[in-house]
Amino acid sequence: MRMTSLLAPTMKHPPEGWKDPGAVRLMRGGYALSWENGEWNLLPLGAIMRDNICWFFLERFLGDNLQQLDSLLATPHGLENLLRRSVQSYRDLPLRTVESCGGSLLLGGIEEEGMSLKDISHSIFSSIKECLSSLNLNCEEVQDLCERGARSRLVFPEESHHTFAQEGVICSHCGWHGTTTSESGRDQGFQGADSPVMKEVYTPDTCSIEALCAFLNIPSAQTIKTMFYMVEKGNEWQMVAVLLRGDLYISDVKLAASLGATSVRIAAEEELVRAIGQKPGFLGPVGLPPSICLVADRSVVGCRDVVIGANRPDYHLTGIVWGRDFSTERVADIVTLEAGMDCPACGEKLQKSWWSDVADLWLDQVPDEPFFYQDKEGTSRKCRLWRGRLSLDVIMTTLSRKNTFSAGIAPFDVEIIVPAMKDFEAAHLAIDLYCKTVQAGMAVLFDDRDERAGAKFADADLFGIPVRVVVGRKAAEGIVEVHFEEDTREMQAEDVPLFLASLFDDDEAEL
Ligand SMILES: [Zn+2]
């Protein structure tokens, strides 16, 4: 490709509003175009590079016997329809598929009954991890929940918050990573006095935990929040009282998953008044109507000497003990995991971290009518469906934080630069070299613009093409400079195609 016919508008200054260093580099390097609303579109360089990354992973997946599909995984029920047509016996399983869809590779599979999310993600993620590590990218595996249930994730740890980064937690002691919906640690109920006396205390205008703690001069961990949720299960809505330590927050995703609900929402004031006869603010678990189901977070279990709502306006109960004054049959992990909480792996305090999502994988919800296959003994067994996604865009932006891209991933293998196109001999030699390298099967970008040398080199730095051939001062003698990695060599132009071919063969052997 000649630069004069390439659409790659480079920018001197970073675009406004973009903090991800990789995304900024792509935009400055003319790989992508940013819009004021935070969207972006790839330009030719970016599109070629994303195709290269896509193919790099596809090749690996095809090698692992995944079947490449087109527009099937992206359609609702596509995987189920495939299953209905293609799976009868254990011999047809596993059936694993992959499909390219914009900035992602969609994944999906049908497995034997006994396969767990862990088994499946282990096998798929190990291929992805190997591919990433050959690109010098390190990722971490994280387990958490999403609206559809349990999920395995691969994430890139980030140093700060930016465009694609999400907030998570990390344990600096043992290195454990998590997201807000990962399983929380050993946070326990507050441990106060041994056998406190329960008292009803007048606590006017203390509708919030902050106001209550200020009034009683106690830490928020010594209170128990009682939150009322409406929970949807099989088209029916039910009221649930959710108990948690006063310093923690409910994760709707975890709550829905623990109750097996399709959706959850905080109960409206009218609904509370109808069910309990009171507005929120002073409600607690003691003496609620039996129609309201109670569920407690693990942070409530075993608490001693805590404060709860008295179910009477302007009053709270103090000196409350789990098991003596209240308890719930249902205990689950329903709080968002945040900095300051205990590490699930080692118990040390967690710290705030950031990550960007590379891949995730989850079990597909079992349809109302499960699908069956015949096992070796002829017994009918349920198929297991899973889905996943690999984000090519996140991989591309993360790779773009490096100065140069590797051959095979970069949009071009070689960039030929002539500092002065007016130098007839140099221009002539460069055109000849361009034709020969292209004929040798290389992807070559030829900067044939009539620009200042400084501008050409500045652009070349932004493009990050792995090999740069400069046809300059010694062109009259047929000598050019080849720059790659940290190395620079002078050689006869006629030797360049062969030299580059050997360089890329070595590179491919490494990948
Ligand atoms: Zn830890």
Coordinates of C-alpha atoms and ligand atoms in Angstrom, one line a residue:
M1 CA 0.0 0.0 0.0
R2 CA 1.2 3.5 -0.9
M3 CA 0.8 6.1 1.8
T4 CA -0.5 8.5 -0.8
S5 CA -3.6 6.3 -1.1
L6 CA -4.0 5.3 2.5
L7 CA -6.6 6.8 4.8
A8 CA -4.6 7.2 8.0
P9 CA -5.0 10.7 9.5
T10 CA -2.4 10.9 12.3
M11 CA -2.8 13.4 15.1
K12 CA -0.1 15.5 16.8
H13 CA -2.1 15.7 20.1
P14 CA -4.1 13.1 22.0
P15 CA -7.9 13.2 21.3
E16 CA -9.9 14.7 24.1
G17 CA -11.8 12.5 26.5
W18 CA -9.8 9.3 25.9
K19 CA -7.7 8.1 28.7
D20 CA -6.8 4.5 27.7
P21 CA -3.2 4.9 26.5
G22 CA -3.8 2.2 23.8
A23 CA -6.9 3.8 22.4
V24 CA -5.2 7.2 22.3
R25 CA -2.3 5.6 20.4
L26 CA -4.7 4.0 17.9
M27 CA -6.4 7.4 17.3
R28 CA -3.2 9.3 17.1
G29 CA -1.7 6.7 14.8
G30 CA -4.6 7.0 12.3
Y31 CA -5.8 3.5 13.2
A32 CA -9.1 4.7 14.5
L33 CA -11.4 7.7 14.5
S34 CA -12.9 8.9 17.7
W35 CA -16.3 10.7 18.0
E36 CA -17.5 13.2 20.6
N37 CA -20.0 10.7 22.1
G38 CA -17.2 8.3 23.1
E39 CA -17.7 5.9 20.2
W40 CA -14.9 5.0 17.8
N41 CA -14.6 3.5 14.4
L42 CA -11.6 1.7 12.9
L43 CA -9.8 3.1 9.9
P44 CA -8.0 0.8 7.4
L45 CA -4.9 0.3 9.6
G46 CA -7.1 -0.6 12.6
A47 CA -9.4 -2.8 10.6
I48 CA -6.4 -4.8 9.1
M49 CA -4.9 -5.1 12.6
R50 CA -8.1 -6.4 14.1
D51 CA -8.5 -8.9 11.3
N52 CA -4.9 -10.1 12.0
I53 CA -5.7 -10.5 15.7
C54 CA -9.0 -12.2 14.9
W55 CA -7.2 -14.7 12.6
F56 CA -4.4 -15.2 15.1
F57 CA -7.0 -16.5 17.7
L58 CA -9.2 -18.2 15.1
E59 CA -6.3 -20.3 13.9
R60 CA -5.7 -21.5 17.4
F61 CA -9.4 -22.3 18.0
L62 CA -9.6 -24.2 14.7
G63 CA -6.6 -26.1 15.7
D64 CA -8.4 -27.0 18.9
N65 CA -11.3 -28.4 16.7
L66 CA -13.7 -25.5 17.3
Q67 CA -16.1 -25.2 14.3
Q68 CA -16.2 -21.8 12.7
L69 CA -19.7 -20.5 12.1
D70 CA -21.2 -17.4 10.6
S71 CA -24.0 -15.3 12.1
L72 CA -25.3 -18.2 14.1
L73 CA -24.1 -17.6 17.6
A74 CA -25.1 -14.0 17.3
T75 CA -28.7 -15.0 16.6
P76 CA -31.1 -15.7 19.5
H77 CA -31.4 -19.5 19.9
G78 CA -28.8 -20.1 17.2
L79 CA -26.9 -22.5 19.5
E80 CA -30.1 -24.4 20.4
N81 CA -31.1 -24.7 16.8
L82 CA -27.6 -26.1 15.9
L83 CA -28.0 -28.6 18.8
R84 CA -31.4 -29.7 17.6
R85 CA -30.0 -30.5 14.2
S86 CA -26.6 -31.8 15.0
V87 CA -26.5 -33.6 18.4
Q88 CA -28.0 -37.0 19.0
S89 CA -25.3 -39.1 20.7
Y90 CA -22.3 -38.7 22.9
R91 CA -20.2 -39.1 19.7
D92 CA -21.4 -35.6 18.6
L93 CA -20.0 -34.0 21.8
P94 CA -18.4 -31.8 22.6
L95 CA -19.5 -29.5 19.8
R96 CA -17.6 -26.2 20.3
T97 CA -18.0 -23.3 17.9
V98 CA -16.5 -19.8 17.2
E99 CA -17.7 -16.9 15.2
S100 CA -16.4 -13.5 14.4
C101 CA -18.7 -10.6 15.2
G102 CA -17.4 -7.1 15.0
G103 CA -14.9 -6.4 17.7
S104 CA -15.4 -9.8 19.3
L105 CA -15.1 -13.5 18.7
L106 CA -18.2 -15.2 20.0
L107 CA -17.8 -18.7 21.4
G108 CA -20.4 -21.3 22.2
G109 CA -20.5 -25.0 22.9
I110 CA -22.6 -28.1 23.7
E111 CA -21.1 -30.5 26.2
E112 CA -21.8 -33.7 28.0
E113 CA -23.9 -33.6 31.1
G114 CA -21.1 -33.8 33.7
M115 CA -19.0 -30.8 32.4
S116 CA -18.8 -27.9 34.8
L117 CA -18.2 -24.3 34.0
K118 CA -14.7 -24.7 35.5
D119 CA -13.9 -27.7 33.2
I120 CA -15.1 -25.8 30.1
S121 CA -13.4 -22.5 30.9
H122 CA -10.2 -24.3 31.8
S123 CA -10.0 -25.8 28.4
I124 CA -11.0 -22.7 26.4
F125 CA -9.1 -20.2 28.5
S126 CA -5.8 -22.2 28.4
S127 CA -5.7 -21.7 24.6
I128 CA -6.5 -18.0 24.9
K129 CA -3.9 -17.6 27.6
E130 CA -1.3 -19.2 25.5
C131 CA -2.1 -16.9 22.6
L132 CA -2.0 -13.8 24.8
S133 CA 1.3 -14.8 26.4
S134 CA 2.9 -15.3 22.9
L135 CA 1.8 -11.6 22.3
N136 CA 3.5 -10.7 25.6
L137 CA 0.2 -10.0 27.3
N138 CA -0.5 -11.3 30.8
C139 CA -4.0 -11.9 32.0
E140 CA -5.7 -13.2 35.2
E141 CA -8.6 -15.5 35.7
V142 CA -11.5 -14.3 37.8
Q143 CA -14.7 -16.0 38.9
D144 CA -17.8 -14.0 39.4
L145 CA -21.5 -13.8 38.7
C146 CA -23.4 -12.1 35.9
E147 CA -27.2 -11.8 35.2
R148 CA -27.1 -15.3 33.7
G149 CA -25.4 -16.9 36.7
A150 CA -21.8 -18.0 37.4
R151 CA -19.1 -16.8 35.0
S152 CA -15.4 -17.3 34.4
R153 CA -13.5 -14.3 33.1
L154 CA -10.1 -13.4 31.8
V155 CA -9.0 -9.9 32.6
F156 CA -6.0 -7.6 32.0
P157 CA -5.0 -5.9 35.3
E158 CA -4.9 -2.2 34.8
E159 CA -2.8 0.4 36.6
S160 CA -5.5 3.1 36.7
H161 CA -9.0 3.9 35.7
H162 CA -9.5 4.7 32.0
T163 CA -11.9 4.3 29.1
F164 CA -12.2 0.5 29.0
A165 CA -11.2 -0.2 32.6
Q166 CA -13.7 -1.4 35.2
E167 CA -13.3 -1.2 39.0
G168 CA -12.4 -4.4 40.9
V169 CA -10.5 -5.5 43.9
I170 CA -7.1 -7.1 44.4
C171 CA -5.3 -8.6 47.4
S172 CA -1.7 -7.3 47.5
H173 CA -0.9 -10.1 50.0
C174 CA -1.7 -13.1 47.9
G175 CA -2.5 -11.6 44.4
W176 CA -6.1 -12.7 44.3
H177 CA -8.2 -10.7 41.8
G178 CA -11.9 -10.1 41.8
T179 CA -14.8 -8.0 40.5
T180 CA -17.7 -6.6 42.5
T181 CA -19.7 -9.8 41.9
S182 CA -16.9 -12.2 42.8
E183 CA -17.5 -14.4 45.9
S184 CA -16.9 -12.3 49.0
G185 CA -14.5 -13.4 51.7
R186 CA -14.8 -14.2 55.4
D187 CA -16.4 -11.0 56.5
Q188 CA -18.4 -11.9 59.6
G189 CA -21.1 -10.5 61.8
F190 CA -20.0 -7.7 64.1
Q191 CA -18.7 -9.0 67.5
G192 CA -19.7 -6.8 70.3
A193 CA -20.5 -7.5 74.0
D194 CA -21.0 -11.2 74.9
S195 CA -24.6 -11.2 76.2
P196 CA -26.0 -7.8 75.7
V197 CA -29.6 -6.9 76.8
M198 CA -32.0 -6.1 74.0
K199 CA -33.4 -2.6 74.3
E200 CA -35.8 -0.5 72.3
V201 CA -34.2 2.9 71.9
Y202 CA -35.8 6.2 70.8
T203 CA -33.8 7.2 67.7
P204 CA -35.7 10.2 66.1
D205 CA -34.8 11.2 62.4
T206 CA -32.4 8.3 61.9
C207 CA -33.8 6.9 58.6
S208 CA -30.3 6.4 57.2
I209 CA -27.4 4.3 58.5
E210 CA -25.2 7.4 58.7
A211 CA -27.7 9.3 60.8
L212 CA -28.3 6.3 63.1
C213 CA -24.5 5.7 63.6
A214 CA -24.0 9.4 64.4
F215 CA -26.9 9.4 66.8
L216 CA -25.8 6.3 68.7
N217 CA -22.1 6.9 68.2
I218 CA -21.4 3.4 66.8
P219 CA -19.6 2.2 63.7
S220 CA -21.8 1.3 60.7
A221 CA -20.6 -2.4 60.9
Q222 CA -22.5 -2.6 64.2
T223 CA -25.8 -2.0 62.5
I224 CA -27.8 -4.4 60.4
K225 CA -29.5 -3.0 57.3
T226 CA -32.9 -4.5 56.4
M227 CA -33.7 -3.9 52.7
F228 CA -36.9 -4.9 51.0
Y229 CA -36.8 -6.3 47.5
M230 CA -39.4 -7.4 45.0
V231 CA -38.2 -10.7 43.5
E232 CA -39.5 -12.1 40.2
K233 CA -39.7 -15.9 40.0
G234 CA -41.6 -17.6 37.3
N235 CA -43.7 -14.5 36.4
E236 CA -44.6 -14.0 40.1
W237 CA -43.4 -11.2 42.3
Q238 CA -42.6 -11.8 46.0
M239 CA -41.3 -9.5 48.7
V240 CA -38.0 -10.5 50.3
A241 CA -36.3 -8.8 53.3
V242 CA -32.6 -8.8 52.8
L243 CA -30.3 -8.4 55.8
L244 CA -26.7 -7.3 55.6
R245 CA -24.0 -5.6 57.7
G246 CA -24.6 -1.8 57.7
D247 CA -21.3 -1.0 56.1
L248 CA -21.9 -3.2 53.0
Y249 CA -24.0 -2.9 49.9
I250 CA -26.2 -5.4 48.1
S251 CA -25.3 -6.7 44.7
D252 CA -28.5 -7.2 42.7
V253 CA -26.8 -9.7 40.5
K254 CA -25.7 -11.9 43.5
L255 CA -29.1 -11.5 45.1
A256 CA -31.0 -12.6 42.0
A257 CA -28.6 -15.5 41.5
S258 CA -28.8 -16.7 45.2
L259 CA -32.6 -16.7 45.0
G260 CA -32.8 -18.2 41.5
A261 CA -34.8 -15.1 40.5
T262 CA -35.2 -13.7 37.0
S263 CA -35.0 -10.1 38.3
V264 CA -35.0 -8.1 41.5
R265 CA -35.8 -4.5 42.4
I266 CA -36.0 -2.5 45.6
A267 CA -39.6 -2.5 46.9
A268 CA -41.5 0.8 46.4
E269 CA -42.8 2.7 49.5
E270 CA -46.4 1.8 48.6
E271 CA -45.6 -1.9 48.4
L272 CA -44.0 -1.7 51.9
V273 CA -46.9 0.2 53.4
R274 CA -49.3 -2.4 51.9
A275 CA -47.3 -5.4 53.2
I276 CA -46.0 -4.2 56.6
G277 CA -48.1 -1.1 57.2
Q278 CA -44.9 1.1 57.5
K279 CA -42.6 3.3 55.5
P280 CA -38.9 2.3 55.2
G281 CA -36.4 3.7 57.8
F282 CA -37.1 1.9 61.0
L283 CA -37.8 -1.6 59.6
G284 CA -36.1 -4.7 60.9
P285 CA -36.2 -8.5 60.8
V286 CA -38.1 -9.1 64.1
G287 CA -41.9 -9.4 63.8
L288 CA -42.3 -9.2 60.0
P289 CA -45.4 -10.8 58.4
P290 CA -44.6 -14.5 57.7
S291 CA -45.4 -13.9 54.0
I292 CA -42.1 -12.0 53.7
C293 CA -39.2 -14.3 53.1
L294 CA -35.9 -13.4 54.9
V295 CA -32.5 -13.8 53.5
A296 CA -29.3 -12.8 55.3
D297 CA -25.9 -12.1 53.9
R298 CA -23.0 -14.0 55.5
S299 CA -21.8 -10.8 57.1
V300 CA -24.8 -11.0 59.4
V301 CA -24.3 -14.5 60.7
G302 CA -23.0 -14.8 64.2
C303 CA -23.3 -11.0 64.9
R304 CA -23.5 -9.9 68.6
D305 CA -24.6 -6.6 70.1
V306 CA -25.9 -5.0 66.9
V307 CA -28.6 -2.5 66.1
I308 CA -31.7 -3.2 64.0
G309 CA -34.9 -1.4 63.0
A310 CA -37.7 -1.9 65.6
N311 CA -40.5 -1.9 63.1
R312 CA -41.8 1.2 64.9
P313 CA -41.3 4.7 63.6
D314 CA -38.3 6.5 65.3
Y315 CA -37.2 3.4 67.2
H316 CA -34.4 0.9 66.9
L317 CA -33.5 -2.3 68.9
T318 CA -30.0 -2.4 70.3
G319 CA -28.1 -5.3 71.9
I320 CA -29.3 -7.7 69.3
V321 CA -27.8 -11.2 68.9
W322 CA -27.9 -13.6 65.9
G323 CA -29.6 -16.8 66.9
R324 CA -31.1 -15.4 70.1
D325 CA -33.2 -12.5 68.8
F326 CA -33.4 -13.3 65.1
S327 CA -32.0 -15.6 62.5
T328 CA -32.8 -16.6 58.9
E329 CA -33.0 -20.0 57.3
R330 CA -31.6 -18.6 54.1
V331 CA -28.0 -17.3 54.2
A332 CA -26.2 -16.3 51.0
D333 CA -23.3 -14.2 49.7
I334 CA -25.2 -11.2 48.4
V335 CA -22.9 -8.1 48.9
T336 CA -20.8 -6.3 46.4
L337 CA -17.1 -7.0 46.9
E338 CA -15.2 -3.9 47.6
A339 CA -11.9 -2.5 48.8
G340 CA -11.5 -2.9 52.6
M341 CA -13.3 -6.2 52.7
D342 CA -11.5 -9.5 53.5
C343 CA -9.7 -11.4 50.7
P344 CA -11.6 -14.6 49.9
A345 CA -8.3 -16.4 49.5
C346 CA -6.2 -15.3 52.5
G347 CA -8.3 -13.0 54.6
E348 CA -6.2 -9.9 54.3
K349 CA -7.8 -6.6 53.4
L350 CA -8.6 -6.1 49.7
Q351 CA -7.6 -3.0 47.7
K352 CA -9.2 -1.2 44.8
S353 CA -8.0 -2.3 41.4
W354 CA -9.0 -1.9 37.8
W355 CA -9.2 -4.4 35.0
S356 CA -10.4 -4.7 31.4
D357 CA -12.3 -7.7 30.2
V358 CA -10.6 -9.9 27.7
A359 CA -12.9 -12.9 27.7
D360 CA -15.8 -14.3 29.6
L361 CA -17.6 -17.6 29.6
W362 CA -20.9 -18.7 31.2
L363 CA -23.3 -21.6 31.2
D364 CA -26.3 -20.9 29.1
Q365 CA -29.5 -21.0 31.1
V366 CA -31.2 -24.4 30.7
P367 CA -34.2 -23.9 28.4
D368 CA -37.6 -25.0 29.7
E369 CA -37.3 -28.1 27.7
P370 CA -33.8 -29.5 28.2
F371 CA -32.0 -31.1 25.3
F372 CA -31.0 -34.7 25.5
Y373 CA -28.4 -37.0 24.0
Q374 CA -27.7 -40.7 24.3
D375 CA -24.7 -41.7 26.2
K376 CA -22.5 -44.9 25.6
E377 CA -25.0 -47.1 27.5
G378 CA -27.9 -45.6 25.5
T379 CA -29.2 -43.6 28.5
S380 CA -30.7 -40.2 27.8
R381 CA -28.6 -37.4 29.3
K382 CA -29.0 -33.6 29.3
C383 CA -26.8 -31.5 27.1
R384 CA -24.9 -28.6 28.7
L385 CA -24.8 -25.4 26.7
W386 CA -22.3 -22.6 27.2
R387 CA -21.4 -19.3 25.6
G388 CA -18.4 -17.0 25.7
R389 CA -16.8 -14.0 24.2
L390 CA -13.3 -12.8 23.4
S391 CA -12.8 -9.1 23.0
L392 CA -10.5 -8.3 20.1
D393 CA -10.9 -4.6 20.7
V394 CA -9.6 -4.9 24.3
I395 CA -6.7 -7.0 23.0
M396 CA -6.0 -4.5 20.3
T397 CA -6.0 -1.5 22.5
T398 CA -3.8 -3.2 25.1
L399 CA -1.3 -4.2 22.4
S400 CA -1.3 -0.7 21.2
R401 CA 0.3 0.6 24.3
K402 CA 3.6 -0.9 23.0
N403 CA 5.7 1.1 20.6
T404 CA 5.8 -1.4 17.8
F405 CA 3.5 -4.3 16.9
S406 CA 4.7 -7.8 16.1
A407 CA 4.8 -9.1 12.6
G408 CA 1.6 -10.9 11.8
I409 CA -0.4 -8.6 14.1
A410 CA 0.7 -5.2 12.7
P411 CA -1.2 -4.0 9.7
F412 CA 2.0 -4.1 7.6
D413 CA 5.2 -6.1 8.1
V414 CA 7.5 -3.4 6.5
E415 CA 7.4 0.3 6.1
I416 CA 9.6 1.8 3.4
I417 CA 10.5 5.4 4.0
V418 CA 12.2 7.8 1.6
P419 CA 13.2 10.9 3.6
A420 CA 13.3 13.0 0.3
M421 CA 11.1 11.8 -2.5
K422 CA 12.7 14.6 -4.6
D423 CA 16.0 12.6 -4.5
F424 CA 15.5 10.8 -7.8
E425 CA 17.8 7.9 -7.1
A426 CA 16.4 7.2 -3.7
A427 CA 12.8 7.3 -5.0
H428 CA 13.7 5.0 -7.8
L429 CA 15.4 2.5 -5.5
A430 CA 12.5 2.6 -3.0
I431 CA 9.9 1.9 -5.7
D432 CA 11.9 -1.0 -6.9
L433 CA 12.3 -2.3 -3.4
Y434 CA 8.6 -1.8 -2.7
C435 CA 7.7 -3.9 -5.8
K436 CA 10.1 -6.7 -4.9
T437 CA 9.0 -7.0 -1.2
V438 CA 5.4 -7.1 -2.2
Q439 CA 6.1 -9.7 -4.8
A440 CA 7.9 -11.7 -2.1
G441 CA 4.5 -11.8 -0.3
M442 CA 5.1 -9.2 2.4
A443 CA 2.6 -6.6 3.5
V444 CA 4.4 -3.4 2.8
L445 CA 3.6 0.3 3.5
F446 CA 5.5 2.7 1.2
D447 CA 5.6 6.3 2.5
D448 CA 5.8 7.9 -1.0
R449 CA 4.4 11.2 0.2
D450 CA 6.2 14.5 -0.7
E451 CA 6.5 15.3 3.0
R452 CA 9.3 16.5 5.3
A453 CA 11.4 13.7 6.6
G454 CA 10.6 14.7 10.2
A455 CA 6.8 14.2 9.6
K456 CA 7.4 10.9 7.9
F457 CA 9.4 9.5 10.8
A458 CA 7.0 10.9 13.4
D459 CA 4.1 9.1 11.6
A460 CA 6.2 5.9 11.3
D461 CA 6.7 6.0 15.1
L462 CA 2.9 6.2 15.5
F463 CA 2.2 3.4 13.0
G464 CA 4.6 1.0 14.8
I465 CA 5.3 -1.2 11.8
P466 CA 7.8 -3.9 13.0
V467 CA 10.4 -3.3 10.3
R468 CA 11.4 0.1 8.8
V469 CA 13.5 0.4 5.7
V470 CA 15.0 3.8 5.1
V471 CA 16.1 4.7 1.6
G472 CA 18.3 7.8 2.1
R473 CA 21.7 9.2 1.8
K474 CA 23.4 6.1 0.4
A475 CA 20.7 5.3 -2.2
A476 CA 23.1 6.2 -5.0
E477 CA 25.3 3.2 -3.9
G478 CA 22.3 1.0 -3.6
I479 CA 22.5 0.9 0.2
V480 CA 19.5 1.2 2.5
E481 CA 19.1 1.0 6.3
V482 CA 16.9 -1.7 7.9
H483 CA 15.6 -1.0 11.4
F484 CA 13.9 -3.7 13.4
E485 CA 13.5 -4.2 17.2
E486 CA 16.6 -2.4 18.6
D487 CA 18.8 -3.3 15.6
T488 CA 19.8 -1.2 12.6
R489 CA 21.7 -2.6 9.6
E490 CA 23.0 -1.2 6.4
M491 CA 22.7 -3.5 3.4
Q492 CA 22.4 -3.6 -0.4
A493 CA 18.8 -3.0 -1.4
E494 CA 18.8 -6.2 -3.5
D495 CA 19.5 -8.3 -0.4
V496 CA 16.6 -6.8 1.6
P497 CA 13.7 -9.1 0.4
L498 CA 15.7 -12.3 1.4
F499 CA 16.8 -10.8 4.7
L500 CA 13.2 -9.8 5.6
A501 CA 11.9 -13.2 4.6
S502 CA 14.3 -14.9 7.0
L503 CA 13.5 -12.3 9.7
F504 CA 9.7 -13.1 9.5
D505 CA 10.3 -16.8 9.3
D506 CA 12.1 -16.6 12.7
D507 CA 9.3 -14.5 14.0
E508 CA 6.6 -16.9 13.0
A509 CA 8.6 -19.7 14.5
E510 CA 8.5 -17.8 17.8
L511 CA 4.8 -17.2 17.6
Ligands
ZN1 ZN -5.4 -12.6 49.6

